[in-house]
Coordinates of C-alpha atoms and ligand atoms in Angstrom, one line a residue:
Chain M
M1 CA 126.2 59.3 72.5
T2 CA 123.2 57.2 73.2
V3 CA 121.3 58.2 70.2
Q4 CA 120.2 55.2 68.3
S5 CA 120.3 55.5 64.5
T6 CA 120.0 53.0 61.7
T7 CA 121.1 55.4 58.9
P8 CA 124.4 54.6 57.2
G9 CA 127.3 56.5 58.5
A10 CA 125.8 56.7 61.9
A11 CA 128.9 55.3 63.5
A12 CA 131.1 58.0 62.1
Q13 CA 128.6 60.6 63.2
E14 CA 128.6 59.2 66.6
L15 CA 132.4 59.2 66.8
A16 CA 132.5 62.9 65.7
R17 CA 129.8 63.6 68.3
R18 CA 131.7 61.9 71.0
E19 CA 134.9 63.9 70.3
H20 CA 132.8 67.0 70.3
T21 CA 131.3 66.1 73.6
L22 CA 134.7 65.6 75.2
S23 CA 136.0 69.1 74.2
Q24 CA 132.6 70.5 75.1
R25 CA 132.9 68.9 78.6
V26 CA 136.3 70.5 79.2
Q27 CA 134.9 73.8 77.9
H28 CA 132.0 73.4 80.2
L29 CA 134.1 72.6 83.2
L30 CA 136.3 75.6 82.6
H31 CA 133.3 77.7 82.1
Q32 CA 131.8 76.7 85.5
R33 CA 135.2 77.0 87.3
P34 CA 137.2 79.9 85.9
A35 CA 139.9 79.4 88.5
L36 CA 140.5 75.8 87.5
S37 CA 143.0 76.6 84.6
P38 CA 145.2 79.0 86.7
A39 CA 145.2 76.4 89.6
I40 CA 146.5 73.8 87.1
I41 CA 149.1 76.1 85.7
L42 CA 150.3 77.2 89.1
L43 CA 150.6 73.6 90.3
M44 CA 152.5 72.7 87.1
T45 CA 154.8 75.7 87.5
V46 CA 155.6 74.7 91.1
I47 CA 156.3 71.1 90.1
I48 CA 158.4 71.9 87.1
F49 CA 160.5 74.6 88.8
T50 CA 161.1 72.3 91.8
A51 CA 162.2 69.6 89.6
V52 CA 164.7 71.9 87.9
N53 CA 165.9 73.4 91.2
S54 CA 164.8 72.0 94.5
R55 CA 165.5 75.2 96.3
F56 CA 162.4 76.6 94.6
S57 CA 160.0 75.0 97.0
N58 CA 161.9 75.3 100.3
P59 CA 160.0 77.3 102.9
A60 CA 162.2 80.3 102.7
A61 CA 161.9 80.6 99.0
L62 CA 158.2 80.1 99.1
S63 CA 157.8 82.7 101.9
L64 CA 159.7 85.2 99.8
L65 CA 157.7 84.4 96.7
V66 CA 154.5 85.2 98.6
Q67 CA 155.9 88.4 100.0
Q68 CA 157.0 89.5 96.6
T69 CA 153.6 88.8 95.2
A70 CA 151.8 90.8 97.9
V71 CA 151.7 94.2 96.3
V72 CA 150.7 93.1 92.8
A73 CA 148.2 90.7 94.4
A74 CA 146.6 93.6 96.3
L75 CA 146.5 95.9 93.2
A76 CA 145.0 93.0 91.2
V77 CA 142.0 93.0 93.5
G78 CA 141.0 96.4 92.4
Q79 CA 141.9 95.6 88.8
T80 CA 139.7 92.6 89.0
L81 CA 136.7 94.6 90.1
I82 CA 137.1 97.1 87.3
I83 CA 137.8 94.4 84.6
L84 CA 134.7 92.5 85.8
T85 CA 132.7 95.6 84.8
A86 CA 134.3 95.4 81.4
G87 CA 136.6 98.3 82.3
I88 CA 140.3 98.6 82.6
D89 CA 142.5 100.6 85.1
L90 CA 145.8 101.9 83.9
S91 CA 146.2 104.3 86.8
V92 CA 146.7 101.4 89.4
G93 CA 150.4 102.2 89.9
A94 CA 150.0 105.9 89.9
I95 CA 147.3 106.0 92.5
T96 CA 149.3 103.6 94.7
I97 CA 152.4 105.7 94.4
L98 CA 150.4 108.9 95.2
S99 CA 148.9 107.3 98.3
T100 CA 152.4 106.0 99.4
M101 CA 154.0 109.4 99.0
V102 CA 151.2 111.3 100.7
M103 CA 151.2 109.1 103.7
A104 CA 155.0 109.0 104.0
T105 CA 155.4 112.7 103.5
L106 CA 152.7 113.7 105.9
A107 CA 154.2 111.5 108.6
A108 CA 157.9 112.2 108.0
E109 CA 157.9 115.8 106.8
N110 CA 154.7 117.4 108.1
G111 CA 154.7 115.7 111.5
W112 CA 151.2 114.2 111.2
P113 CA 150.3 111.4 113.6
A114 CA 151.0 108.1 111.9
G115 CA 147.4 107.0 112.0
L116 CA 146.1 110.2 110.5
A117 CA 148.8 110.2 107.7
L118 CA 147.9 106.6 106.9
A119 CA 144.2 107.5 106.7
A120 CA 144.9 110.5 104.5
G121 CA 146.9 108.4 102.1
V122 CA 144.2 105.7 101.9
I123 CA 141.4 108.2 101.6
L124 CA 143.3 109.9 98.8
G125 CA 143.5 106.6 97.0
L126 CA 139.7 106.3 97.3
A127 CA 139.2 109.9 96.1
A128 CA 141.5 109.2 93.1
G129 CA 139.5 106.0 92.3
A130 CA 136.3 107.9 92.6
L131 CA 137.6 110.6 90.2
N132 CA 138.2 107.9 87.6
G133 CA 134.7 106.7 88.3
I134 CA 133.1 110.1 87.9
L135 CA 134.9 110.6 84.6
V136 CA 133.8 107.2 83.4
T137 CA 130.1 107.4 84.5
R138 CA 129.2 111.1 84.4
I139 CA 131.1 112.1 81.3
G140 CA 130.9 108.7 79.7
L141 CA 134.5 108.4 78.6
P142 CA 135.9 104.9 78.0
P143 CA 137.8 103.6 81.1
F144 CA 140.9 103.1 79.0
I145 CA 141.1 106.7 78.1
V146 CA 140.2 108.1 81.5
T147 CA 142.8 106.0 83.4
L148 CA 145.4 106.6 80.7
G149 CA 144.9 110.3 81.4
T150 CA 144.8 110.0 85.1
L151 CA 147.9 107.7 85.0
S152 CA 149.9 110.7 83.9
I153 CA 148.1 113.1 86.2
F154 CA 148.5 111.1 89.3
T155 CA 152.1 110.3 88.5
A156 CA 152.9 113.9 87.9
V157 CA 151.2 115.0 91.2
A158 CA 153.1 112.3 93.1
L159 CA 156.4 113.4 91.6
L160 CA 155.8 117.1 92.1
Y161 CA 154.5 116.5 95.7
S162 CA 157.5 114.4 96.7
S163 CA 160.0 116.4 94.6
G164 CA 161.0 113.0 93.2
Q165 CA 162.6 112.0 96.5
S166 CA 162.2 108.7 98.3
I167 CA 161.7 108.6 102.0
Q168 CA 163.5 105.7 103.8
N169 CA 161.9 103.6 106.4
N170 CA 164.0 104.8 109.2
R171 CA 162.3 108.2 108.8
L172 CA 158.8 106.7 108.9
P173 CA 156.7 105.9 111.9
D174 CA 156.3 102.3 113.0
L175 CA 152.7 102.1 111.8
L176 CA 153.7 102.8 108.2
N177 CA 156.5 100.2 108.4
W178 CA 154.2 97.7 110.1
T179 CA 153.3 96.0 106.9
G180 CA 156.9 94.8 106.5
E181 CA 157.0 93.3 110.0
G182 CA 157.0 89.5 109.9
F183 CA 156.2 86.5 112.1
S184 CA 156.9 82.8 111.5
I185 CA 154.5 79.9 111.2
G186 CA 156.7 76.9 111.3
Q187 CA 159.4 77.4 108.7
F188 CA 157.3 80.0 106.8
R189 CA 157.8 83.6 107.3
I190 CA 154.7 85.8 106.9
T191 CA 154.6 89.6 106.9
T192 CA 151.6 91.6 108.1
G193 CA 151.4 93.0 104.5
V194 CA 150.7 89.5 103.4
V195 CA 148.0 89.1 106.0
L196 CA 146.4 92.3 104.8
V197 CA 146.4 91.1 101.2
V198 CA 144.7 87.9 102.3
A199 CA 142.2 89.9 104.3
L200 CA 141.5 92.0 101.1
Y201 CA 140.9 88.9 99.1
L202 CA 138.5 87.5 101.7
V203 CA 136.5 90.7 102.2
L204 CA 136.2 91.5 98.5
G205 CA 135.7 87.9 97.7
Y206 CA 132.7 87.8 100.1
A207 CA 131.3 91.0 98.7
L208 CA 131.5 89.7 95.1
T209 CA 130.0 86.4 95.8
Q210 CA 127.7 86.9 98.7
T211 CA 126.1 90.3 98.3
A212 CA 123.7 92.0 95.8
W213 CA 126.5 94.5 95.1
G214 CA 128.8 91.7 93.8
R215 CA 126.0 90.3 91.6
H216 CA 125.4 93.8 90.2
V217 CA 129.1 94.1 89.4
Y218 CA 128.9 90.9 87.3
A219 CA 125.6 91.9 85.7
V220 CA 126.8 95.4 84.7
G221 CA 129.9 93.9 83.1
D222 CA 128.1 91.2 81.5
D223 CA 125.4 93.3 79.7
P224 CA 125.0 96.9 80.9
E225 CA 121.6 97.4 79.1
A226 CA 120.1 94.2 80.6
A227 CA 121.4 95.3 84.0
R228 CA 119.7 98.7 83.5
L229 CA 116.4 97.2 82.4
S230 CA 116.7 94.9 85.5
G231 CA 116.6 98.0 87.7
I232 CA 120.4 98.3 88.5
R233 CA 121.7 101.8 88.6
S234 CA 124.8 101.0 86.7
G235 CA 126.3 104.5 87.0
R236 CA 126.2 104.4 90.7
L237 CA 127.5 100.9 90.8
L238 CA 130.4 101.7 88.5
L239 CA 131.3 104.7 90.7
S240 CA 131.4 102.5 93.7
V241 CA 133.6 100.0 91.9
Y242 CA 136.1 102.6 91.0
A243 CA 136.1 104.1 94.4
V244 CA 136.6 100.8 96.2
A245 CA 139.4 100.0 93.7
G246 CA 141.1 103.3 94.7
L247 CA 140.7 102.4 98.4
I248 CA 142.4 99.1 97.7
Y249 CA 145.3 100.9 95.9
G250 CA 145.6 103.1 99.0
I251 CA 146.0 100.1 101.2
A252 CA 148.4 98.6 98.7
G253 CA 150.4 101.7 99.0
W254 CA 150.8 101.0 102.7
I255 CA 151.8 97.4 101.9
L256 CA 154.3 98.7 99.4
I257 CA 156.1 100.8 102.1
G258 CA 156.6 97.6 104.2
R259 CA 157.7 95.6 101.2
A260 CA 160.1 98.1 99.7
G261 CA 161.4 99.5 103.0
A262 CA 160.8 103.0 101.7
A263 CA 158.3 105.3 100.1
S264 CA 159.6 105.9 96.6
P265 CA 157.9 107.8 93.8
N266 CA 159.7 105.5 91.3
A267 CA 158.6 102.1 92.7
I268 CA 156.5 99.5 90.9
V269 CA 156.8 100.8 87.4
D270 CA 155.3 97.6 86.0
A271 CA 152.3 97.7 88.4
N272 CA 149.7 98.3 85.6
L273 CA 150.7 95.6 83.4
D274 CA 151.5 93.2 86.2
S275 CA 148.0 93.6 87.7
I276 CA 146.2 93.3 84.4
T277 CA 148.4 90.2 83.7
A278 CA 147.5 88.6 87.0
V279 CA 143.8 89.2 86.3
V280 CA 143.9 87.8 82.8
I281 CA 146.0 84.8 83.6
G282 CA 143.5 84.3 86.5
G283 CA 140.8 83.6 84.0
T284 CA 138.8 86.9 84.4
S285 CA 137.4 88.0 81.0
L286 CA 138.5 91.3 79.7
F287 CA 135.0 91.6 78.2
G288 CA 133.6 91.7 81.8
G289 CA 131.1 89.7 83.7
R290 CA 133.2 86.6 84.1
G291 CA 135.9 85.6 86.5
G292 CA 136.7 86.1 90.1
L293 CA 139.3 86.8 92.8
L294 CA 140.5 83.4 93.4
G295 CA 141.8 83.2 89.9
T296 CA 143.4 86.6 90.2
L297 CA 145.4 85.5 93.3
L298 CA 146.5 82.4 91.5
G299 CA 147.4 84.5 88.4
A300 CA 149.6 86.9 90.5
L301 CA 151.4 83.9 92.1
I302 CA 152.0 82.3 88.7
V303 CA 153.7 85.5 87.3
Q304 CA 155.9 85.8 90.4
A305 CA 156.6 82.0 90.3
F306 CA 157.8 82.3 86.8
T307 CA 160.1 85.2 87.8
V308 CA 161.6 83.4 90.7
G309 CA 161.7 80.0 89.1
L310 CA 163.5 81.1 86.0
S311 CA 166.1 83.0 87.9
L312 CA 166.7 80.0 90.2
A313 CA 167.0 77.9 87.1
G314 CA 169.7 80.3 85.9
V315 CA 167.7 81.4 82.9
D316 CA 168.0 84.9 81.5
A317 CA 165.4 87.3 82.9
Q318 CA 164.2 88.0 79.4
Y319 CA 162.7 84.6 79.2
R320 CA 160.3 85.4 82.0
L321 CA 158.8 88.1 80.0
L322 CA 158.6 85.8 77.0
A323 CA 156.8 83.1 79.2
V324 CA 154.4 85.6 80.7
G325 CA 153.6 87.0 77.3
I326 CA 152.7 83.6 76.0
L327 CA 150.7 82.8 79.1
V328 CA 148.6 86.0 78.6
I329 CA 147.8 85.1 75.0
V330 CA 146.9 81.6 75.9
A331 CA 144.7 82.8 78.8
V332 CA 142.8 85.2 76.6
S333 CA 142.4 82.5 73.9
V334 CA 141.0 80.1 76.5
D335 CA 138.6 82.8 77.6
Q336 CA 137.4 83.4 74.0
W337 CA 136.8 79.7 73.6
I338 CA 135.0 79.3 76.9
R339 CA 132.6 82.1 75.9
K340 CA 131.4 80.1 73.0
V341 CA 129.7 77.7 75.4
R342 CA 126.2 76.7 74.4
S343 CA 124.2 73.8 75.6
Chain Y
M1 CA 89.9 111.6 72.5
T2 CA 91.2 108.2 71.8
A3 CA 91.0 106.4 68.5
T4 CA 89.1 103.7 70.2
V5 CA 86.3 101.9 68.3
N6 CA 84.1 99.1 69.4
R7 CA 85.5 99.0 72.9
P8 CA 83.4 96.5 75.0
Q9 CA 80.8 98.2 76.9
D10 CA 81.9 97.4 80.4
T11 CA 85.4 98.7 80.0
Q12 CA 84.0 102.2 79.3
L13 CA 82.4 102.3 82.7
R14 CA 85.6 101.3 84.6
A15 CA 88.6 103.4 85.1
P16 CA 91.7 102.1 83.4
I17 CA 94.5 100.7 85.6
L18 CA 97.1 102.2 83.4
S19 CA 96.6 105.0 80.8
A20 CA 98.9 107.0 78.7
R21 CA 98.2 110.2 76.9
G22 CA 100.0 111.9 74.1
L23 CA 103.2 109.9 74.4
V24 CA 105.9 111.3 72.1
K25 CA 109.4 109.9 71.8
T26 CA 112.0 110.9 69.2
F27 CA 115.5 109.6 68.6
G28 CA 117.3 112.4 67.0
R29 CA 115.4 112.9 63.8
V30 CA 113.7 109.5 63.9
I31 CA 110.2 109.7 65.4
G32 CA 109.5 106.6 67.5
L33 CA 106.2 107.7 69.0
D34 CA 104.1 110.5 67.6
G35 CA 101.4 111.1 70.3
V36 CA 100.0 107.8 71.3
D37 CA 97.2 107.2 73.8
L38 CA 96.7 103.8 75.5
D39 CA 94.3 102.5 78.2
L40 CA 94.7 99.2 79.9
Y41 CA 91.7 97.9 82.0
A42 CA 91.7 95.5 84.9
G43 CA 91.7 91.9 83.9
E44 CA 92.2 92.4 80.2
V45 CA 94.8 91.3 77.7
L46 CA 95.6 94.2 75.5
A47 CA 97.5 93.2 72.4
V48 CA 99.7 95.7 70.6
I49 CA 100.3 94.9 66.9
G50 CA 102.1 96.8 64.1
D51 CA 104.8 96.4 61.5
N52 CA 108.5 96.4 62.3
G53 CA 109.4 99.8 63.5
A54 CA 105.9 100.9 64.1
G55 CA 106.9 101.9 67.6
K56 CA 105.5 99.0 69.7
S57 CA 108.7 98.5 71.7
T58 CA 109.1 102.2 72.1
L59 CA 105.6 102.5 73.4
I60 CA 105.9 99.9 76.1
K61 CA 109.4 101.2 77.0
C62 CA 107.8 104.6 77.7
L63 CA 105.2 102.8 79.8
T64 CA 107.8 100.9 81.9
G65 CA 110.5 103.4 82.5
A66 CA 113.0 102.0 80.1
L67 CA 112.6 105.2 78.1
V68 CA 111.5 108.6 79.4
P69 CA 109.0 110.0 76.8
D70 CA 109.6 113.5 75.5
A71 CA 106.0 114.5 76.1
G72 CA 102.9 112.9 77.4
H73 CA 101.9 111.5 80.7
L74 CA 101.0 108.3 82.5
V75 CA 98.3 107.5 85.0
L76 CA 98.4 104.4 87.1
E77 CA 95.3 103.6 89.1
E78 CA 94.1 107.2 88.7
R79 CA 97.3 108.7 90.0
P80 CA 99.7 110.5 87.7
V81 CA 103.1 108.8 87.7
T82 CA 106.4 109.3 86.0
F83 CA 108.9 106.5 85.6
R84 CA 112.4 107.7 85.2
R85 CA 114.0 104.3 85.4
P86 CA 112.8 100.7 85.0
Q87 CA 113.0 100.2 88.7
D88 CA 110.4 103.0 89.3
A89 CA 107.9 101.0 87.2
R90 CA 108.8 97.8 88.8
A91 CA 108.3 99.3 92.3
A92 CA 104.9 100.4 91.1
G93 CA 104.1 96.8 90.2
I94 CA 104.7 96.8 86.4
E95 CA 106.8 93.9 85.3
T96 CA 108.2 93.8 81.8
V97 CA 109.7 91.2 79.4
Y98 CA 111.6 93.3 77.0
Q99 CA 112.1 92.2 73.4
T100 CA 115.9 91.9 74.1
L101 CA 115.0 89.9 77.3
A102 CA 117.3 91.8 79.6
V103 CA 119.0 88.9 81.1
A104 CA 122.6 88.8 82.1
P105 CA 124.1 85.8 80.2
A106 CA 126.8 84.8 82.7
L107 CA 124.5 84.7 85.7
D108 CA 122.4 81.8 86.5
I109 CA 118.7 81.5 86.1
A110 CA 117.9 82.2 89.8
S111 CA 120.2 85.2 89.9
N112 CA 118.6 86.5 86.8
M113 CA 115.1 86.2 88.1
Y114 CA 116.1 88.1 91.2
L115 CA 118.4 90.6 89.5
G116 CA 117.8 94.1 90.9
R117 CA 115.6 92.8 93.8
E118 CA 117.9 90.3 95.6
E119 CA 116.7 89.0 98.8
R120 CA 119.0 88.8 101.9
R121 CA 119.3 86.3 104.7
R122 CA 117.3 86.9 107.8
G123 CA 118.9 88.4 110.9
I124 CA 122.4 89.9 111.3
L125 CA 123.8 88.0 108.4
G126 CA 121.4 89.9 106.1
S127 CA 121.1 93.2 107.8
V128 CA 124.8 93.8 108.7
F129 CA 126.7 91.5 106.4
R130 CA 124.3 91.9 103.5
M131 CA 124.5 88.2 102.8
L132 CA 122.2 87.0 100.0
D133 CA 119.6 84.3 100.6
H134 CA 120.9 82.1 97.8
R135 CA 118.9 79.1 98.8
G136 CA 115.6 80.9 99.2
M137 CA 115.9 82.7 95.9
R138 CA 116.8 79.5 94.2
D139 CA 113.9 77.6 95.6
R140 CA 111.5 80.4 94.7
A141 CA 112.9 80.7 91.2
S142 CA 112.5 77.0 90.7
A143 CA 108.9 77.2 91.9
A144 CA 108.2 80.1 89.4
V145 CA 109.7 78.2 86.5
R146 CA 107.7 75.1 87.5
D147 CA 104.5 77.1 87.8
L148 CA 104.9 78.2 84.3
G149 CA 105.1 74.5 83.3
I150 CA 108.6 74.8 81.8
Q151 CA 110.0 71.3 82.0
T152 CA 113.1 71.8 79.8
I153 CA 115.0 73.7 82.3
Q154 CA 116.8 71.2 84.6
N155 CA 119.1 73.2 86.6
I156 CA 118.1 76.6 88.1
Q157 CA 121.8 77.3 88.7
Q158 CA 122.6 77.0 85.0
P159 CA 124.1 80.1 83.5
V160 CA 121.5 81.7 81.2
E161 CA 123.9 81.7 78.3
T162 CA 123.8 77.9 78.2
L163 CA 120.1 78.0 77.6
S164 CA 118.5 78.0 74.2
G165 CA 116.8 81.2 73.0
G166 CA 113.4 79.8 73.8
Q167 CA 114.4 78.7 77.3
R168 CA 115.9 82.2 77.9
Q169 CA 112.6 83.7 76.9
A170 CA 110.8 81.4 79.2
V171 CA 113.0 82.5 82.1
A172 CA 112.2 86.2 81.3
V173 CA 108.5 85.4 81.2
A174 CA 108.6 83.5 84.4
R175 CA 110.3 86.4 86.1
A176 CA 107.6 88.8 84.9
A177 CA 104.8 86.5 85.8
A178 CA 106.3 85.9 89.3
F179 CA 106.8 89.5 90.2
G180 CA 104.1 91.4 88.4
S181 CA 101.5 92.7 90.9
K182 CA 99.6 95.4 88.8
V183 CA 100.6 95.1 85.1
V184 CA 102.6 92.5 83.1
V185 CA 104.0 93.7 79.8
L186 CA 105.3 91.2 77.3
D187 CA 107.2 92.3 74.2
E188 CA 107.1 89.4 71.7
P189 CA 107.3 86.8 74.4
T190 CA 106.8 83.9 72.0
A191 CA 109.1 85.0 69.2
A192 CA 111.6 82.3 69.9
L193 CA 109.3 79.6 71.4
G194 CA 108.2 76.3 69.9
V195 CA 104.6 75.5 69.5
K196 CA 104.3 73.8 72.9
E197 CA 106.2 76.6 74.8
S198 CA 104.2 79.2 73.0
N199 CA 101.0 77.7 74.2
Q200 CA 102.3 77.5 77.7
V201 CA 103.0 81.3 77.5
L202 CA 99.5 81.8 76.1
E203 CA 98.0 79.8 79.0
M204 CA 100.1 81.8 81.4
I205 CA 98.8 85.0 80.0
K206 CA 95.2 83.7 80.3
G207 CA 96.1 82.7 83.9
L208 CA 97.3 86.2 84.7
R209 CA 94.1 87.6 83.3
E210 CA 92.1 85.2 85.6
R211 CA 94.1 86.5 88.6
G212 CA 92.8 89.9 87.5
L213 CA 96.2 91.2 86.3
P214 CA 96.0 93.1 83.1
V215 CA 98.6 92.1 80.4
I216 CA 100.0 94.1 77.5
L217 CA 101.1 91.7 74.8
I218 CA 103.1 92.7 71.8
S219 CA 103.1 90.0 69.1
H220 CA 103.5 89.5 65.3
N221 CA 101.6 86.2 65.6
M222 CA 98.1 87.1 64.6
P223 CA 96.5 83.7 65.6
H224 CA 98.0 84.1 69.1
V225 CA 96.7 87.7 69.3
W226 CA 93.2 86.8 68.2
E227 CA 93.3 83.8 70.6
V228 CA 94.1 85.7 73.8
A229 CA 93.5 89.4 73.4
D230 CA 90.4 91.2 74.6
R231 CA 91.3 94.3 72.7
I232 CA 93.9 95.1 70.1
H233 CA 95.9 98.3 69.8
I234 CA 97.2 98.8 66.3
Q235 CA 100.4 100.8 66.0
R236 CA 101.3 102.3 62.7
L237 CA 104.2 104.7 61.9
G238 CA 104.5 105.8 65.4
R239 CA 100.8 106.4 65.9
C240 CA 97.8 104.4 67.1
A241 CA 95.9 103.5 64.0
G242 CA 92.9 102.3 66.1
V243 CA 91.8 99.9 68.7
I244 CA 89.7 96.8 67.7
T245 CA 88.6 93.6 69.3
P246 CA 88.9 90.0 68.0
D247 CA 85.1 89.9 67.8
S248 CA 84.6 93.0 65.8
H249 CA 87.4 92.5 63.3
T250 CA 89.0 89.6 61.5
M251 CA 92.7 89.0 61.4
S252 CA 92.8 90.2 57.9
D253 CA 91.0 93.4 58.9
G254 CA 93.7 93.9 61.5
V255 CA 96.5 93.3 59.1
A256 CA 94.9 95.7 56.6
I257 CA 94.7 98.4 59.2
M258 CA 98.2 97.7 60.4
T259 CA 99.7 98.0 56.9
G260 CA 97.6 101.0 56.0
A261 CA 95.6 99.2 53.4
T262 CA 92.4 100.4 55.1
N263 CA 91.7 103.1 57.6
L264 CA 89.7 102.2 60.6
Q265 CA 88.3 105.6 60.4
D266 CA 89.9 108.8 59.3
P267 CA 92.8 109.4 61.6
Q268 CA 91.5 110.9 64.8
P269 CA 92.7 114.2 66.0
T270 CA 94.5 113.8 69.3
S271 CA 93.4 116.5 71.5
Ligands
ATP401 N1 117.3 103.6 70.7 C1 116.9 104.0 69.5 N2 117.6 104.9 68.8 C2 117.2 105.3 67.6 N3 116.0 105.0 67.0 C3 115.3 104.1 67.7 C4 115.7 103.5 69.0 N4 114.7 102.7 69.4 C5 113.8 102.7 68.4 N5 114.1 103.5 67.4 C6 113.3 103.8 66.2 O1 112.0 104.0 66.6 C7 111.1 103.4 65.7 C8 110.2 102.4 66.4 O2 111.0 101.3 66.9 P1 110.5 100.2 67.8 O3 111.5 99.4 68.3 O4 109.5 100.8 68.8 O5 109.6 99.3 66.8 P2 108.7 98.0 66.9 O6 107.4 98.3 66.6 O7 109.0 97.5 68.3 O8 109.4 97.1 65.9 P3 109.7 95.5 65.9 O9 108.4 94.8 65.4 O10 110.8 95.3 64.8 O11 110.2 95.1 67.3 C9 112.0 102.6 64.6 O12 112.0 103.6 63.5 C10 113.3 102.6 65.2 O13 114.4 102.7 64.3
MG402 MG1 109.9 95.8 69.1

């Protein structure tokens, strides 16, 4: 803008340049702060839905909104890790259900102590995630194909194992139902499940931003060959990412029991798409190496806010799908645009 | 044994820091390296020149663990070594700027310089909580970039993808210069650099030599090669066509050997 020029047409050039710089500046800002756009969208969503129906932002409704978001928000943590490595996980819901059914069945049918049953379910989640990781890293299959396959496998195993039967919470030990227990802070009602989800975000957020492991996750997703030449053992790293994601799905299975009041093999049918949607709306790039957990949390809240807000506004539920679909496409377009950043 | 001609007298008396014998590397039916020997002596700049596809990058990748050769062996400071991964060579003190630069675009400059060798905080934060020493790495990365005399980089926390091609190359070179302890390998480090920046890299190469660090420099820029190199390894069609020095041969001699217009001698048997 400060370039001095005496050639004719310089003013026009400068104008073009200034407009260019403004859009570049926005681009640059979004590039530096990937959670900014979902934060703005969430804020606008809350303001608009509150204007339409003031009940939207009363404490009871907001508490419910947060509780309803908990399971998808937990799953989206694992999904974020995998998408950061330029992968995708379609077996999110299947692993969660498998973990849920195993911990519930062991406790309710086989008389295992609650703690042991819980641990078995969570570890099974870790093992299932590790299996995905082994197939991706050792056999070199694309994550999409691997998890498409294990989606069916884990779903089938969960259905066979549970004979397709749900287990109600009155048959489950207190420990497994504990994630549904609540307490109040002022007028807001929080469940232990929600607290667990917040803890997951804090722990994994720390690991991603403050440890070498987190940096390597970004590096491998960004440019696997560069990461390899920089001395990162990408196979091992990917395996750890899939295993950690599986562990998170196992914990999410526990949260699901508290939320649903039962362990059901037919729960959370939309988990895969919902978790991917949350990650994408949250500004994490499907091409890997870019994004973070804060955006994902906001993304999960946005999707749920749309669902609750539209139903409070008396709008047909189909419009929620429409709105989320548009948001996903906008989010990916913004990501593509941001990736063109050059100084 | 080697196709070496006119090697300076003194180098023959010393043992090489790094030497390779009979390196072979094939990619399916493509032959990348066809039995190549190389010796690198302390405090020298060894240039590697050759046409596109002559096997220069493949050669240095085999020296630095980025590729595992099909045959042949390496000796580092008189000890046989095998590098299965880049980190093996790094751990042995060999630092490399690959032709593709090997930087993660979305990470910032400091993170890239410390990629794969991050430093943790002191005390319990580092040992138990594995917390990175962001500040320390940033400061040392700034110092390394400054040492190289790169002024165009303002912010060490800038993502590498926002840098120009030349600036990226400068970051990769600074990384190698900062961490190389035995050998520094540079694959076309000035390809994207301007005149001034190229000269800075050449000065840096001379500085490394003064510190006693040997450098392997791949370049298509003959004036650069003739300016800094002590010896020149000419790579042709996957083989070594000979080793010359800037004093014994002119640039046009070098190019003629490189393109096969003249033979340095009749090809030497490698055994
Ligand atoms: N990963 C690979 N897969 C298949 N062929 C390869 C691979 N890497 C190198 N080659 C082949 O090996 C030969 C030598 O390649 P190399 O990259 O070493 O050449 P170079 O001398 O570095 O060329 P340039 O000057 O273009 O960088 C070429 O024929 C190339 O096609
Ligand atoms: Mg090359």
